[in-house]
Amino acid sequence: QAVHDAASDLGALCALPDTEAADTDTEEDSGKQRAAPSALARAAPPSAADADAEGPAPWRLWFTVAGLTIVGLMVIMPPAYELGVLVQEKALGASTMAGVSVAVLAAGAAVAAFSLGGLRHLSATLKIAIAIAAAGAGTILIAQAATLPPLLVGAALVGVSQGMLGPVLSIWLLENTPDHLRGRVVGVYQTLSFLALFAAPLLARQLALAEHSAAAGMRLYAVADLVVVCILMIALIRPRRALPARA
């Protein structure tokens, strides 16, 4: 009988860890079930009510930025693409001078981009007008240059324009787009920018061929710059129902 009782006690002791393990597994499973809803709540996309709370979509501003992106890049980029042709056309030096003029243009773009903080008190529309006006002045200098120094000054002004336009447009767009829409809006903006950059040199070359001169084509681009600046200045001085002004 004593041996039988000892064996029973030993069996009970062996079974105890299994019972405790089963209880621990049950507690872990219930903890996971409680944690799952909160994890799903964190991963859930914003509801329509949340999206409305973040503000309506600024369609008018989006269309304005899209238009200025396409038109702006189409009128300020061609002088950069045609610089090498213009240097040879005007017999202003060897291919080395074409490289120097492109380097000057790039330096102007870098200086302008890093100096934009000093123009923070100006509206986005005015900064865009300044950028395109700089491109117009630079383009006409490039087109009319008979010596190298005016062509380099014109290249620097075109570079200033390019260094200003992209950052101003992108900041203006981001600052006035609700957070939940920024990914899609920036994707569309980048697509439009790349399409304009792709089309601009093709159009510039065709225009130069049609005019039988790259310089003549640049004069037409300078006129286009002037027209865009005039439209922007009219938008600035007319009574505003206006777009958000800061960028």
Tab-separated table of C-alpha atoms in Angstrom:
chain	number	residue	atom	x	y	z
A	1	GLN	CA	0.000	0.000	0.000
A	2	ALA	CA	2.852	2.406	0.876
A	3	VAL	CA	4.503	1.699	-2.474
A	4	HIS	CA	1.203	2.333	-4.289
A	5	ASP	CA	0.748	5.699	-2.486
A	6	ALA	CA	4.315	6.782	-3.342
A	7	ALA	CA	3.777	5.945	-7.021
A	8	SER	CA	0.545	8.003	-7.067
A	9	ASP	CA	2.296	11.006	-5.512
A	10	LEU	CA	5.116	10.747	-8.064
A	11	GLY	CA	2.614	10.669	-10.957
A	12	ALA	CA	0.866	13.790	-9.647
A	13	LEU	CA	4.162	15.636	-9.393
A	14	CYS	CA	5.069	14.720	-12.984
A	15	ALA	CA	1.701	15.920	-14.300
A	16	LEU	CA	1.947	19.334	-12.562
A	17	PRO	CA	4.405	21.025	-15.011
A	18	ASP	CA	2.225	19.989	-17.970
A	19	THR	CA	-0.790	21.637	-16.344
A	20	GLU	CA	1.167	24.818	-15.649
A	21	ALA	CA	2.466	24.866	-19.242
A	22	ALA	CA	-1.060	24.500	-20.548
A	23	ASP	CA	-2.211	27.386	-18.353
A	24	THR	CA	0.703	29.530	-19.612
A	25	ASP	CA	-0.146	28.767	-23.262
A	26	THR	CA	-3.778	29.691	-22.634
A	27	GLU	CA	-2.759	33.021	-21.089
A	28	GLU	CA	-0.407	33.776	-24.037
A	29	ASP	CA	-3.143	33.003	-26.567
A	30	SER	CA	-5.624	35.276	-24.794
A	31	GLY	CA	-2.986	38.027	-24.632
A	32	LYS	CA	-2.397	37.750	-28.385
A	33	GLN	CA	-6.125	37.926	-29.019
A	34	ARG	CA	-6.363	41.087	-26.908
A	35	ALA	CA	-3.351	42.643	-28.697
A	36	ALA	CA	-4.601	41.827	-32.191
A	37	PRO	CA	-7.438	44.397	-32.309
A	38	SER	CA	-5.134	47.204	-31.166
A	39	ALA	CA	-2.524	46.251	-33.811
A	40	LEU	CA	-5.221	46.212	-36.479
A	41	ALA	CA	-6.449	49.583	-35.278
A	42	ARG	CA	-2.953	51.013	-35.642
A	43	ALA	CA	-2.534	49.556	-39.148
A	44	ALA	CA	-5.965	50.600	-40.412
A	45	PRO	CA	-5.951	53.302	-43.116
A	46	PRO	CA	-7.441	56.681	-42.253
A	47	SER	CA	-11.190	56.777	-42.563
A	48	ALA	CA	-13.087	59.226	-44.752
A	49	ALA	CA	-13.958	61.216	-41.640
A	50	ASP	CA	-10.253	61.472	-40.730
A	51	ALA	CA	-9.410	62.571	-44.282
A	52	ASP	CA	-12.101	65.268	-44.168
A	53	ALA	CA	-10.775	66.439	-40.819
A	54	GLU	CA	-7.329	66.991	-42.404
A	55	GLY	CA	-8.814	69.397	-44.927
A	56	PRO	CA	-10.259	69.328	-48.435
A	57	ALA	CA	-8.128	68.653	-51.489
A	58	PRO	CA	-6.756	71.985	-52.855
A	59	TRP	CA	-7.561	71.253	-56.492
A	60	ARG	CA	-7.063	74.807	-57.683
A	61	LEU	CA	-3.555	74.976	-56.266
A	62	TRP	CA	-2.716	71.542	-57.691
A	63	PHE	CA	-3.751	72.573	-61.193
A	64	THR	CA	-1.816	75.842	-60.849
A	65	VAL	CA	1.371	74.054	-59.774
A	66	ALA	CA	0.943	71.447	-62.525
A	67	GLY	CA	0.553	74.155	-65.172
A	68	LEU	CA	3.513	76.161	-63.897
A	69	THR	CA	5.633	73.008	-63.750
A	70	ILE	CA	4.963	72.108	-67.375
A	71	VAL	CA	5.095	75.635	-68.817
A	72	GLY	CA	7.962	76.759	-66.591
A	73	LEU	CA	10.229	73.831	-67.411
A	74	MET	CA	9.362	74.023	-71.098
A	75	VAL	CA	10.488	77.665	-71.326
A	76	ILE	CA	13.473	77.776	-68.952
A	77	MET	CA	15.223	74.488	-69.795
A	78	PRO	CA	15.886	74.823	-73.582
A	79	PRO	CA	18.729	77.388	-73.261
A	80	ALA	CA	20.675	74.832	-71.220
A	81	TYR	CA	20.142	72.158	-73.873
A	82	GLU	CA	21.149	74.492	-76.717
A	83	LEU	CA	24.230	76.076	-75.123
A	84	GLY	CA	26.702	73.825	-76.899
A	85	VAL	CA	25.052	74.458	-80.257
A	86	LEU	CA	25.018	78.223	-79.638
A	87	VAL	CA	28.729	78.311	-78.747
A	88	GLN	CA	29.570	76.573	-82.030
A	89	GLU	CA	27.029	78.571	-84.023
A	90	LYS	CA	28.521	81.863	-82.809
A	91	ALA	CA	32.111	80.568	-83.116
A	92	LEU	CA	32.837	81.547	-79.520
A	93	GLY	CA	35.270	78.744	-78.832
A	94	ALA	CA	35.898	75.044	-78.940
A	95	SER	CA	33.861	72.383	-77.181
A	96	THR	CA	35.712	73.305	-73.977
A	97	MET	CA	33.811	76.594	-73.906
A	98	ALA	CA	30.525	74.726	-74.207
A	99	GLY	CA	31.506	72.771	-71.096
A	100	VAL	CA	32.460	75.964	-69.278
A	101	SER	CA	29.105	77.565	-70.099
A	102	VAL	CA	27.215	74.525	-68.785
A	103	ALA	CA	29.342	74.626	-65.612
A	104	VAL	CA	28.495	78.307	-65.117
A	105	LEU	CA	24.805	77.495	-65.559
A	106	ALA	CA	25.028	74.725	-62.958
A	107	ALA	CA	26.833	77.040	-60.535
A	108	GLY	CA	24.083	79.637	-60.934
A	109	ALA	CA	21.457	76.982	-60.183
A	110	ALA	CA	23.280	75.850	-57.030
A	111	VAL	CA	23.735	79.398	-55.718
A	112	ALA	CA	20.056	80.208	-56.323
A	113	ALA	CA	18.827	77.037	-54.638
A	114	PHE	CA	20.935	77.642	-51.528
A	115	SER	CA	19.907	81.323	-51.378
A	116	LEU	CA	16.139	80.776	-51.426
A	117	GLY	CA	15.930	81.203	-47.658
A	118	GLY	CA	16.558	84.917	-48.141
A	119	LEU	CA	13.352	85.178	-50.200
A	120	ARG	CA	11.085	83.453	-47.667
A	121	HIS	CA	9.090	86.656	-47.103
A	122	LEU	CA	7.994	86.690	-50.771
A	123	SER	CA	4.953	84.830	-52.059
A	124	ALA	CA	5.413	81.703	-54.134
A	125	THR	CA	3.879	83.393	-57.182
A	126	LEU	CA	6.341	86.295	-56.979
A	127	LYS	CA	9.317	83.952	-56.600
A	128	ILE	CA	8.197	81.986	-59.657
A	129	ALA	CA	7.846	85.254	-61.611
A	130	ILE	CA	11.389	86.243	-60.576
A	131	ALA	CA	12.713	82.849	-61.644
A	132	ILE	CA	11.127	82.991	-65.092
A	133	ALA	CA	12.148	86.648	-65.541
A	134	ALA	CA	15.753	85.621	-64.820
A	135	ALA	CA	15.419	82.902	-67.459
A	136	GLY	CA	14.068	85.432	-69.981
A	137	ALA	CA	16.926	87.868	-69.352
A	138	GLY	CA	19.489	85.081	-69.553
A	139	THR	CA	17.958	83.631	-72.709
A	140	ILE	CA	18.003	86.937	-74.581
A	141	LEU	CA	21.636	87.494	-73.512
A	142	ILE	CA	22.562	84.043	-74.801
A	143	ALA	CA	20.704	84.618	-78.058
A	144	GLN	CA	22.266	88.036	-78.718
A	145	ALA	CA	25.787	87.357	-77.412
A	146	ALA	CA	28.587	88.033	-79.883
A	147	THR	CA	31.342	87.324	-77.360
A	148	LEU	CA	31.787	84.785	-74.597
A	149	PRO	CA	31.272	86.944	-71.444
A	150	PRO	CA	27.630	87.926	-72.197
A	151	LEU	CA	26.848	84.307	-73.051
A	152	LEU	CA	28.276	83.170	-69.697
A	153	VAL	CA	26.275	85.839	-67.830
A	154	GLY	CA	23.161	84.656	-69.646
A	155	ALA	CA	23.941	81.045	-68.754
A	156	ALA	CA	24.315	82.017	-65.081
A	157	LEU	CA	20.916	83.766	-65.123
A	158	VAL	CA	19.257	80.732	-66.701
A	159	GLY	CA	20.893	78.621	-63.991
A	160	VAL	CA	19.458	80.925	-61.301
A	161	SER	CA	16.027	80.397	-62.819
A	162	GLN	CA	16.377	76.625	-62.827
A	163	GLY	CA	17.701	76.593	-59.268
A	164	MET	CA	14.689	78.581	-58.040
A	165	LEU	CA	11.749	77.132	-59.931
A	166	GLY	CA	11.842	73.485	-58.851
A	167	PRO	CA	12.272	74.071	-55.091
A	168	VAL	CA	9.662	76.847	-54.978
A	169	LEU	CA	7.040	74.758	-56.779
A	170	SER	CA	7.672	71.619	-54.719
A	171	ILE	CA	7.613	73.467	-51.367
A	172	TRP	CA	4.456	75.350	-52.347
A	173	LEU	CA	2.822	72.068	-53.279
A	174	LEU	CA	3.855	70.178	-50.132
A	175	GLU	CA	2.979	72.932	-47.680
A	176	ASN	CA	-0.577	73.149	-48.978
A	177	THR	CA	-1.350	69.450	-49.538
A	178	PRO	CA	-2.983	67.420	-46.729
A	179	ASP	CA	-0.698	64.750	-45.261
A	180	HIS	CA	-2.846	61.821	-46.394
A	181	LEU	CA	-2.648	62.964	-50.056
A	182	ARG	CA	1.008	63.926	-50.303
A	183	GLY	CA	2.310	60.614	-51.644
A	184	ARG	CA	-0.023	60.545	-54.635
A	185	VAL	CA	0.298	64.271	-55.338
A	186	VAL	CA	4.100	64.199	-55.269
A	187	GLY	CA	4.044	61.197	-57.609
A	188	VAL	CA	1.953	63.113	-60.146
A	189	TYR	CA	4.173	66.197	-59.758
A	190	GLN	CA	7.343	64.194	-60.413
A	191	THR	CA	5.765	62.527	-63.446
A	192	LEU	CA	4.808	65.891	-64.955
A	193	SER	CA	8.314	67.233	-64.279
A	194	PHE	CA	10.006	64.309	-66.038
A	195	LEU	CA	7.633	64.538	-69.013
A	196	ALA	CA	8.358	68.254	-69.386
A	197	LEU	CA	12.107	67.682	-69.094
A	198	PHE	CA	11.843	64.984	-71.762
A	199	ALA	CA	9.787	67.101	-74.172
A	200	ALA	CA	11.637	70.418	-73.756
A	201	PRO	CA	14.856	69.549	-75.661
A	202	LEU	CA	12.911	67.884	-78.469
A	203	LEU	CA	10.801	71.003	-78.947
A	204	ALA	CA	13.839	73.292	-78.669
A	205	ARG	CA	15.715	71.395	-81.381
A	206	GLN	CA	12.729	71.350	-83.715
A	207	LEU	CA	12.231	75.083	-83.200
A	208	ALA	CA	15.904	75.789	-83.921
A	209	LEU	CA	15.687	73.747	-87.125
A	210	ALA	CA	12.499	75.529	-88.163
A	211	GLU	CA	14.142	78.925	-87.559
A	212	HIS	CA	17.431	77.778	-89.159
A	213	SER	CA	19.251	79.066	-86.080
A	214	ALA	CA	19.467	78.141	-82.416
A	215	ALA	CA	19.793	81.848	-81.546
A	216	ALA	CA	16.506	82.638	-83.307
A	217	GLY	CA	14.820	79.858	-81.382
A	218	MET	CA	16.174	81.283	-78.114
A	219	ARG	CA	14.646	84.682	-78.927
A	220	LEU	CA	11.244	83.026	-79.160
A	221	TYR	CA	11.822	81.385	-75.785
A	222	ALA	CA	12.694	84.790	-74.299
A	223	VAL	CA	9.349	86.117	-75.577
A	224	ALA	CA	7.581	83.116	-74.032
A	225	ASP	CA	9.302	83.865	-70.701
A	226	LEU	CA	8.053	87.450	-70.881
A	227	VAL	CA	4.482	86.323	-71.545
A	228	VAL	CA	4.527	83.936	-68.560
A	229	VAL	CA	5.936	86.659	-66.276
A	230	CYS	CA	3.208	89.083	-67.372
A	231	ILE	CA	0.506	86.498	-66.580
A	232	LEU	CA	2.009	85.905	-63.146
A	233	MET	CA	2.201	89.624	-62.395
A	234	ILE	CA	-1.450	90.052	-63.386
A	235	ALA	CA	-2.313	87.211	-60.994
A	236	LEU	CA	-0.391	89.023	-58.240
A	237	ILE	CA	-2.033	92.432	-58.611
A	238	ARG	CA	-5.635	91.412	-59.243
A	239	PRO	CA	-8.024	91.110	-56.261
A	240	ARG	CA	-7.456	87.761	-54.604
A	241	ARG	CA	-9.744	84.953	-53.937
A	242	ALA	CA	-6.343	83.563	-54.115
A	243	LEU	CA	-4.256	80.532	-53.649
A	244	PRO	CA	-2.138	80.002	-50.521
A	245	ALA	CA	0.699	82.436	-51.050
A	246	ARG	CA	3.628	81.132	-49.045
A	247	ALA	CA	6.220	78.600	-50.122
